[in-house]
XYZ file of C-alpha atoms in Angstrom:
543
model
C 158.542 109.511 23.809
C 161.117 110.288 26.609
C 159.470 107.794 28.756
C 160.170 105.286 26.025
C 163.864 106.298 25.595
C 164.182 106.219 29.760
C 163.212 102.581 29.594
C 165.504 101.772 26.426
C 168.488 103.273 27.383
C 167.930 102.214 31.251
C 167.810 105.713 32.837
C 165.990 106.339 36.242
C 162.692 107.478 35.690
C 161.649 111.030 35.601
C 161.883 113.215 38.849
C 159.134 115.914 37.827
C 157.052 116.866 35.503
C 158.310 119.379 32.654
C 157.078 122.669 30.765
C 158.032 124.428 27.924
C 158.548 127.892 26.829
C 159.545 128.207 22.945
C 160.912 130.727 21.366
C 162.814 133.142 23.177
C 164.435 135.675 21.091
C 168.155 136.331 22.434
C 169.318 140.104 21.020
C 172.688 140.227 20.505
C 174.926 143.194 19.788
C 174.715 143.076 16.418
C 171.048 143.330 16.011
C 170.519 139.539 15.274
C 168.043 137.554 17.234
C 169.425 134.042 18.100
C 166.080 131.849 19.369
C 165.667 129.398 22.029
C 163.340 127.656 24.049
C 163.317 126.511 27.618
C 162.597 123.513 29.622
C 161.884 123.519 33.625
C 160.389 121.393 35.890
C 156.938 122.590 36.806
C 157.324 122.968 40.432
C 161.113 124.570 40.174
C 161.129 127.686 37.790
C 165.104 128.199 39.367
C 165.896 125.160 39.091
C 170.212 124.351 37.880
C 170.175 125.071 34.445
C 171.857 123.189 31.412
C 172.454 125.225 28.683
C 172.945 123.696 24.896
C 173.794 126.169 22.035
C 173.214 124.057 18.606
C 173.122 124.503 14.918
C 171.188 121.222 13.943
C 167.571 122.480 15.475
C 165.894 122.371 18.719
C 162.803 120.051 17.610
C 162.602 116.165 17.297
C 166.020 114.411 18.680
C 167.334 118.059 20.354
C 163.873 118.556 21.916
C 163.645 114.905 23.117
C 167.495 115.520 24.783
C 166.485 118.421 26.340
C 163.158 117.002 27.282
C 164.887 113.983 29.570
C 167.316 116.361 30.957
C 164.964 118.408 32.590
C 162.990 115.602 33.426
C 165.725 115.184 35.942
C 165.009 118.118 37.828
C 166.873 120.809 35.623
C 166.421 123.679 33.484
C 167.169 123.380 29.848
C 168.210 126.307 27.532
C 168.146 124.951 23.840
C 169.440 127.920 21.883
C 170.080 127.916 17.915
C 172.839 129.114 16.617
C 173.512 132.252 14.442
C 172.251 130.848 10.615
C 170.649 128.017 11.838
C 167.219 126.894 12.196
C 164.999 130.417 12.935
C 168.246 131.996 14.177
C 169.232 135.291 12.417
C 172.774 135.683 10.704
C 174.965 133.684 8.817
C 176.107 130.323 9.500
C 180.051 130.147 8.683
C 181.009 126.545 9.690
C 183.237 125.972 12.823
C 183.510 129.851 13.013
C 181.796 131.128 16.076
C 180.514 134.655 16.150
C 182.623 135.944 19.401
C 180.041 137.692 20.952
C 177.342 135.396 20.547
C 177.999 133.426 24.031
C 178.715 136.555 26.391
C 175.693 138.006 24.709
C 173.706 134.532 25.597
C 174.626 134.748 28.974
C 174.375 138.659 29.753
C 170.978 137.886 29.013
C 170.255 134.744 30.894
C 171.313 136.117 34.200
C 168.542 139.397 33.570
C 166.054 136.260 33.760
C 163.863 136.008 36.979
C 164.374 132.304 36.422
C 168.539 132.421 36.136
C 169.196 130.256 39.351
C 173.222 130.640 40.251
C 174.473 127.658 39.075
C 174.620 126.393 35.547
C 176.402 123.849 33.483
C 176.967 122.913 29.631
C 175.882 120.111 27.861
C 176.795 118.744 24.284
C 178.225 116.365 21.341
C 180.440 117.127 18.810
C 179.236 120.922 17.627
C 177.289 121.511 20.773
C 180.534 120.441 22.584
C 182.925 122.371 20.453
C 181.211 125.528 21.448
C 181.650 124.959 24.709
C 185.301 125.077 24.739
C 184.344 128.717 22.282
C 182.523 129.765 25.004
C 185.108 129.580 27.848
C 187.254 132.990 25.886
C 186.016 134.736 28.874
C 185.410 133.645 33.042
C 181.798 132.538 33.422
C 181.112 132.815 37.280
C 177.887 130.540 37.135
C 179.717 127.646 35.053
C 179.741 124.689 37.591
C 180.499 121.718 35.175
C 181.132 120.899 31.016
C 179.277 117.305 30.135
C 181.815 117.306 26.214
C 181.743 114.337 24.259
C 183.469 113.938 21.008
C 184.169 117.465 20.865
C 187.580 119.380 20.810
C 189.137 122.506 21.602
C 190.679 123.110 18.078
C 189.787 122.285 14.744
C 192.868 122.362 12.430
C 194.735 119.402 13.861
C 191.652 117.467 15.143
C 188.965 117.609 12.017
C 190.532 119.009 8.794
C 194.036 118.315 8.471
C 195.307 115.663 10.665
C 198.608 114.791 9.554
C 198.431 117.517 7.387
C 196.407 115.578 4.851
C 192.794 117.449 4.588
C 190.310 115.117 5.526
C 188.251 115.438 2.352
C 185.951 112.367 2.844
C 184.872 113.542 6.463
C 184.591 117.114 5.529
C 182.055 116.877 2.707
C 179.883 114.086 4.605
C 179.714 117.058 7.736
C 179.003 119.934 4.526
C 176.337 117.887 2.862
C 174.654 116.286 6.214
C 174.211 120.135 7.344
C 173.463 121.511 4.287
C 170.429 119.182 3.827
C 169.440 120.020 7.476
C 169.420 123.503 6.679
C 167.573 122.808 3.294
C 164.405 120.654 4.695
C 164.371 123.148 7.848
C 164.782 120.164 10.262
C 162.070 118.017 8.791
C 162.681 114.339 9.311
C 160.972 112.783 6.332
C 162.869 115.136 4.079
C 166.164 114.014 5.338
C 165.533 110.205 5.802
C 165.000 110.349 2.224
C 167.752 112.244 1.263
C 169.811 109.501 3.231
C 168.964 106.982 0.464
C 170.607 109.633 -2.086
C 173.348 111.220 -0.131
C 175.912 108.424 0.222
C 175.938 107.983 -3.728
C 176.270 111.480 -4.589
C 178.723 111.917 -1.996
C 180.742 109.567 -3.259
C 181.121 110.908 -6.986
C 181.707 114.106 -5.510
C 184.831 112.747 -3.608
C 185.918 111.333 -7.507
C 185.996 115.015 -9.194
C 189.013 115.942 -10.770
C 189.195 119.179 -9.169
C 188.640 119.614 -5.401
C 187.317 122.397 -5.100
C 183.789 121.354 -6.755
C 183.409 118.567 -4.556
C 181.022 120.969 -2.871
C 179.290 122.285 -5.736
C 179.198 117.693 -6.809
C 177.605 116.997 -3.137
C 174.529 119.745 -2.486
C 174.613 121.683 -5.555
C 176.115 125.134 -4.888
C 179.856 125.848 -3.712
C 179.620 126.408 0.248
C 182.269 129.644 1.115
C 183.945 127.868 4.423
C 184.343 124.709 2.529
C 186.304 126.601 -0.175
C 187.921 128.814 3.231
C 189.171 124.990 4.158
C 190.808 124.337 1.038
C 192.687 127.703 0.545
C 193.932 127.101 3.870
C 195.852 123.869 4.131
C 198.703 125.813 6.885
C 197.105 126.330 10.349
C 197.655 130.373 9.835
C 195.359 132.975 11.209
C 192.443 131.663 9.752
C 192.236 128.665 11.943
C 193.295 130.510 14.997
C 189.687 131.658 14.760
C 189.092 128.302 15.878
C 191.652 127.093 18.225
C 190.390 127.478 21.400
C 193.207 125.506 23.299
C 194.099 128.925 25.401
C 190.361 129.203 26.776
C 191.466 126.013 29.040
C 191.978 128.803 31.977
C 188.651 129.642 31.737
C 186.821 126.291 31.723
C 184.659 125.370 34.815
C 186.030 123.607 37.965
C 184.469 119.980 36.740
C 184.407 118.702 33.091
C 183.391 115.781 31.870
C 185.310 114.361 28.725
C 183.785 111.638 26.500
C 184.925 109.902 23.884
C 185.026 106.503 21.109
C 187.939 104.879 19.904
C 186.692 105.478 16.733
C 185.902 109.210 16.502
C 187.907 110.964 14.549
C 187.987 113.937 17.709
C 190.071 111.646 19.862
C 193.363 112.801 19.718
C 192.518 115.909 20.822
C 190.166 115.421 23.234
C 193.236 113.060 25.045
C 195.422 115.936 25.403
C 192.226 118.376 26.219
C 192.511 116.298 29.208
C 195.915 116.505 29.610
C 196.008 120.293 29.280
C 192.415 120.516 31.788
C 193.938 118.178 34.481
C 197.389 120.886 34.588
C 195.080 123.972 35.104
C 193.881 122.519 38.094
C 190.483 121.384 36.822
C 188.536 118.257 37.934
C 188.701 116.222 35.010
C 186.889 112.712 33.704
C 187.400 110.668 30.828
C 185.175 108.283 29.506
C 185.957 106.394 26.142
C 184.076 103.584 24.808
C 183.790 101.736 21.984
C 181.746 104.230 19.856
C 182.328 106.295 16.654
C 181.390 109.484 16.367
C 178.406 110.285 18.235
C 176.744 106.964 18.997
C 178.326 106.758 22.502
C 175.913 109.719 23.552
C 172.452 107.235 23.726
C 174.583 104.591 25.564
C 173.823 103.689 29.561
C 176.939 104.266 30.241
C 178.051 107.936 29.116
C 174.377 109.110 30.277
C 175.162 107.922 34.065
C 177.768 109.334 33.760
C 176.636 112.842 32.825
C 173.905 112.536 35.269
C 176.594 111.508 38.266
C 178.699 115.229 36.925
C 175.502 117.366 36.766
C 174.177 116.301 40.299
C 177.375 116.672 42.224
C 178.302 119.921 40.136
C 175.078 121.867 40.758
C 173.579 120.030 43.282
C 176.006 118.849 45.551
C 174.643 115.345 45.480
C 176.867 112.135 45.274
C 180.794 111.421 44.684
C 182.563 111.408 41.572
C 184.512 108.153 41.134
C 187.794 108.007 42.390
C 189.622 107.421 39.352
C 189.565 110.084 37.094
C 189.665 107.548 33.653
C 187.090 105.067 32.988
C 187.871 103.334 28.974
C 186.423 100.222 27.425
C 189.544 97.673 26.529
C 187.648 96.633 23.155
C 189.165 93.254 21.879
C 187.562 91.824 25.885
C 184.537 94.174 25.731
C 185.395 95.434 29.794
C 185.459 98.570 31.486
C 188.873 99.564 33.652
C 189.536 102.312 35.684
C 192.793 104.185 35.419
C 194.596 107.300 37.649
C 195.490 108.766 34.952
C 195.621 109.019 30.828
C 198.186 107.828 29.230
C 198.772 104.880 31.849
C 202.382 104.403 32.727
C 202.709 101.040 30.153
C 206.335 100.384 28.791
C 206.816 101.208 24.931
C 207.921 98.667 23.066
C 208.656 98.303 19.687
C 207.751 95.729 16.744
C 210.053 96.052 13.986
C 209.059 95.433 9.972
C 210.791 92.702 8.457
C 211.402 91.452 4.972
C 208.164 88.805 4.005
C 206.046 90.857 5.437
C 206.441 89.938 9.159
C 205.754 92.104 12.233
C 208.200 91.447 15.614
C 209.971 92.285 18.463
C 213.234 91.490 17.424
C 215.638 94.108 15.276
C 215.725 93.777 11.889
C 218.256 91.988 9.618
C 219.776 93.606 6.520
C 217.298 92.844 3.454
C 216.214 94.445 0.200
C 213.052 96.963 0.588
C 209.472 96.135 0.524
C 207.898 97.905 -2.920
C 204.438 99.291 -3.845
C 203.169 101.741 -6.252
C 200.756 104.288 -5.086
C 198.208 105.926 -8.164
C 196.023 108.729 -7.652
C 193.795 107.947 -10.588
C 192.978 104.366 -8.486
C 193.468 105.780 -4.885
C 194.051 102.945 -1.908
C 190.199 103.018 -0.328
C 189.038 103.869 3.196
C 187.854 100.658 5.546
C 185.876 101.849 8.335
C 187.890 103.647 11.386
C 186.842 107.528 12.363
C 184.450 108.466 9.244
C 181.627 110.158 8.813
C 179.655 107.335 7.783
C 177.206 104.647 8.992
C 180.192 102.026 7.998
C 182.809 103.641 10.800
C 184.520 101.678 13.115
C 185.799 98.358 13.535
C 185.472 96.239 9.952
C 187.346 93.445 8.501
C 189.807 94.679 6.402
C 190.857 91.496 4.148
C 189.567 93.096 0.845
C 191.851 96.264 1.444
C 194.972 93.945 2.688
C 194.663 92.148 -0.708
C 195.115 95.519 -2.621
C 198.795 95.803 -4.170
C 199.352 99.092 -3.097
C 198.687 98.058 0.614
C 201.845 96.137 2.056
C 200.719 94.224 5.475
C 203.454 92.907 8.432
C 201.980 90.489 10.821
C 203.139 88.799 13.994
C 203.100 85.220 15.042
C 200.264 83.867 16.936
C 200.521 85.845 20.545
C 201.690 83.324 23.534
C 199.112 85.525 25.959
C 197.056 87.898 25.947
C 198.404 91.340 25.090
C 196.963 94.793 26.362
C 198.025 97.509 24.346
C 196.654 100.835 26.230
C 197.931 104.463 25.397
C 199.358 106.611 22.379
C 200.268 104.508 19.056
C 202.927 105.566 16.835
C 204.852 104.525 13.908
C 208.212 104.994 12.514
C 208.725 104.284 8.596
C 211.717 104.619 7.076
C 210.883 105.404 2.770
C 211.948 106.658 -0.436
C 209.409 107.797 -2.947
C 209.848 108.688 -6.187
C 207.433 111.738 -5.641
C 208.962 114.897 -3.494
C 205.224 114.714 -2.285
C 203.728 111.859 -0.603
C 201.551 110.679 2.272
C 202.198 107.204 4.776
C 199.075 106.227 6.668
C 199.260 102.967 9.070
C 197.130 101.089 10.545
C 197.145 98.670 13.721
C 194.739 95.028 13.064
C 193.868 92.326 15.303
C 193.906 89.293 13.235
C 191.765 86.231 14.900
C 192.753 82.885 14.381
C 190.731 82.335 11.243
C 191.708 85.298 9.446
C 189.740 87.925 10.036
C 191.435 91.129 10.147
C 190.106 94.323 12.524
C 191.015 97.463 12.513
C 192.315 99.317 16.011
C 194.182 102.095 14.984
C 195.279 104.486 12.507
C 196.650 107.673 11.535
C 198.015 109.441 8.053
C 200.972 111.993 7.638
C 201.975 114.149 4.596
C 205.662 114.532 3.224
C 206.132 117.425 1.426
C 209.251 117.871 -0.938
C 210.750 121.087 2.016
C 211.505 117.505 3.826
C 215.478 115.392 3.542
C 215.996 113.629 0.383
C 216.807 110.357 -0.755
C 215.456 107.859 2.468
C 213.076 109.725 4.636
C 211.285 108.897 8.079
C 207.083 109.230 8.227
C 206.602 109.457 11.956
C 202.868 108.674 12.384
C 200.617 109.370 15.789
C 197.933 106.895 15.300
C 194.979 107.170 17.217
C 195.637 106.650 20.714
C 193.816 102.845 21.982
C 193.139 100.860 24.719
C 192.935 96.685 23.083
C 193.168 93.238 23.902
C 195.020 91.527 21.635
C 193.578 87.297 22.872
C 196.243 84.796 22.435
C 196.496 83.157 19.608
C 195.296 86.228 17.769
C 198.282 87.976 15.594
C 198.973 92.118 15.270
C 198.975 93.427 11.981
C 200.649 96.691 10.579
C 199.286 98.215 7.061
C 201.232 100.762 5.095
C 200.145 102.053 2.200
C 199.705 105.645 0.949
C 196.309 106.785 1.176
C 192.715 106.091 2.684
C 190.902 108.210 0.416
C 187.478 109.495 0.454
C 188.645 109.885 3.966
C 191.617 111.533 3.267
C 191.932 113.468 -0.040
C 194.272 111.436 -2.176
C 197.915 112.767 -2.685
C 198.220 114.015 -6.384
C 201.628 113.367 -6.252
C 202.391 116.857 -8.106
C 202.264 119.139 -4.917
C 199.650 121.051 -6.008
C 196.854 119.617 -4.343
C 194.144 121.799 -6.298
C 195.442 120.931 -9.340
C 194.142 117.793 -11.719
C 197.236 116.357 -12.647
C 198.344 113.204 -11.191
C 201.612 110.983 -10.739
C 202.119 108.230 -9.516
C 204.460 107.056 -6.752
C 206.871 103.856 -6.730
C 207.309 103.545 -2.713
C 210.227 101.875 -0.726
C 209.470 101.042 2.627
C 213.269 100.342 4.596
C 213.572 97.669 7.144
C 217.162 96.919 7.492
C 219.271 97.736 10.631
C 220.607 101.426 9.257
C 216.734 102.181 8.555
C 214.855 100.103 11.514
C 211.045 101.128 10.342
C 208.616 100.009 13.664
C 205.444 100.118 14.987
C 205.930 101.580 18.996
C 202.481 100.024 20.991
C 202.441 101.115 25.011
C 201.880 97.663 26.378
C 201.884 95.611 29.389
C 201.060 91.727 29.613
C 198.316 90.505 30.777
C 198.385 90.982 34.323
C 200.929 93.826 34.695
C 198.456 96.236 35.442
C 200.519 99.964 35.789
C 198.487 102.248 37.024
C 195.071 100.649 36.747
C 192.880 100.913 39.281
């Protein structure tokens, strides 16, 4: 089997042979046993070892993972997580027992077999923990391999924009719930996949929020309810913001990331924040959503390249530090630094519905109504869905409660490469109310592609009368061709994906009102989309 994935995904063949030891209980100092198992090469029991702490099992995909890494010529510690798989404990979502990791590696290093060099290895969850991990100095810690995986969880998963991501929430609750609930067993969850997506979506439609749990896998689940009686980032999330553990990170880490994963903000300015401690830093984005960029060539040479030079001292990292995939021309470019230094320039809403450079004349508002009981769908972007990513978004555009600007037909090509943001100018006739824009590339013969996005929540402690949304989108790097147009949606919702604004400010409540919008663009309220760009041979700081 990992012979067959070597060839598929183009990896060099294997460097030694591999055994197994399964099992392992870990004590920690609770009493609870966390298990493992181990992967060497047969002729290297000290080999560099990789460790990988996970709560979705250590068998079929895990083991395979594990399998090709140590096929490389490393050591592989696959432990599960407290409450998960044949771990003991309780699983409580993003919530990390403290103790767990020291524990983990207090133990390791009594091994015969502990060599003195180790590094970390993981997507989403496995990365998070990584980040959990670093609350204390870890000697032996040579490099982090992190993809889609942040240091927080607040900001970057639940409530971005302050709008709790209800959609992606329940899709992560009900995708681990059913792992839990067929122990790992693939048949049993390939046919729940037929079943899920349905269900999942009724439970997204229930009048009150807080049995969308109960609607999805059939009980409540406590730390979904713990999500929803905490929509402020108060103590209870400081439990998970591990942003001040940056100190203690190793001396090379190795960020990756998709366009289209809903972790990306954060992981940018996890970069950002590694690159000022003094850390050796990569970044690596690519065209993915969540997940699927960690099977690709390209993020697995890449891990490879850290884990050699890190713990074995062989070959030279790449000179610049930022490797993305400009998506719109499908090519990889090298950068010193993220963001680039691209000028900011802004494209102003008009009346009619057009999108450009120039300021804005005087001219009546552009109107919509937004209603809860009919909320304005999600269209792809960062879900937690098969459907994520990149999708035409023509059926959504011809909604009347989504208002669309659009440019011209471009002269030349235009990169766009950096942060995204958006300034709207509105009145609402609800105190509460949420803006979410969205950034399309619209091709000659209509087809219109979504780039970039974000969502922000007014709440009625904000000025009356005509207010300003300022959105961060998610930050790009895309190739708008000439000829093509850029698009800017505005509407008030993108709901399973975002729970929809009730309108009442009670947000576990049922009842519902609607909102008449006003979206200003007149010279007193200039509302604008801000893109980083450069033309088409300006290149800034690309390597």
């Amino acid at each position: 089997m990992s012979a067959a994935t070597r060839r598929l995904l183009g990896l060099p063949r294997a460097r030694v042979r591999v055994r197994v030891q399964r099992d392992f209980a870990v004590p920690m100092p609770d009493g609870v046993r966390l298990m493992a198992d181990r992967y060497y090469p047969a002729d290297d029991e000290r080999a560099p070892l990789v460790l990988i702490r996970t709560p979705y099992g250590r068998r079929q995909a895990y083991a395979l993972l594990a399998r090709i890494i140590a096929e490389q010529g490393y050591q592989v510690f696959q432990q599960s997580m407290r409450g998960t798989a044949d771990s003991g404990g309780r699983f409580d979502g993003f919530t990390i027992h403290s103790h767990d990791g020291s524990a983990t590696l207090e133990w390791l290093r009594d091994q015969p077999w502990f060599p003195a060099a180790m590094a970390t290895w993981g997507t989403s969850y496995l990365g998070y923990v990584q980040w959990e991990l670093a609350r204390e100095p870890v000697p032996e810690w040579k490099a982090a391999v992190i993809q889609d995986a942040p240091s927080e969880f607040y900001h970057s998963f639940t409530y971005p924009g302050g709008v709790f991501a209800l959609g992606n929430a329940l899709a992560w609750v009900q995708a681990v719930h059913t792992m839990f609930r067929t122990r790992g067993r693939l048949l049993p969850q390939l046919l729940t996949a037929f079943t899920g997506p349905r269900r999942l979506r009724r439970a997204c439609m229930v009048a009150d929020i807080r049995d969308a749990d109960r609607a999805a896998v059939g009980e409540q689940v406590p730390y979904f309810q713990e999500w929803l009686q905490h929509p402020q980032p108060d103590e209870y999330w400081a439990r998970m913001d591990h942003r001040g553990n940056v100190g203690n990170m190793p001396p090379l880490v190795l960020l990756c990331g998709g366009w289209h994963d809903f972790f990306l903000p954060r992981m940018v300015s996890d970069y950002a924040a590694l690159r000022e401690s003094g850390r050796t830093v990569r970044l690596l984005v690519g065209p993915w959503t969540h997940g699927r960029g960690m099977t690709t060539r390209r993020y697995l040479e890449e891990s490879f390249a850290v884990l050699d030079h890190a713990l074995r001292g062989r070959g030279a990292l790449p000179e610049a530090p930022v490797r993305v995939n400009i998506t719109g021309a499908n090519q990889w470019e090298d950068f010193a630094d993220w963001p680039p230094r691209e000028q900011r320039r802004a494209w102003y809403l008009h009346a009619g519905g057009t999108l450009a450079p120039r300021a804005p004349a005087a001219s009546a508002p552009s109107r919509y109504r937004y209603d809860p009981a009919d909320p304005t769908p999600s269209l792809g972007g960062s879900i937690v869905a098969v459907n994520a990513g990149a999708k035409d978004n023509r059926r959504l555009e011809a909604r009347c409660d989504v208002l669309v600007f659009t440019s011209d037909p471009l002269e030349s090509d235009l990169d766009v490469v950096g942060p995204v943001t958006a300034e709207i100018h509105l009145w609402s006739s609800n105190e509460d109310t949420d803006v979410f824009t969205r950034v399309c590339d619209v091709a000659p013969g209509g087809r219109s592609t979504n780039v970039s996005d974000g969502i922000v929540r007014l709440a009625r402690s904000d000025e009356p009368g005509v207010r300003t949304a300022r959105i961060e989108l998610w930050p790009t790097a895309h190739r708008f061709r000439r000829g093509h147009r850029v698009r800017l949606q505005v509407s008030s919702g993108a709901h399973p994906r975002y729970a929809r604004n009730l309108g009442t400010g009670d947000q576990l409540g049922t009842a519902m009102k609607p909102a008449d919008q006003e979206i200003f663009h007149d010279p007193e309220h200039p509302s604008a989309l801000l893109l980083p760009q450069a033309a088409n041979g300006s290149r800034g700081e690309r390597s």
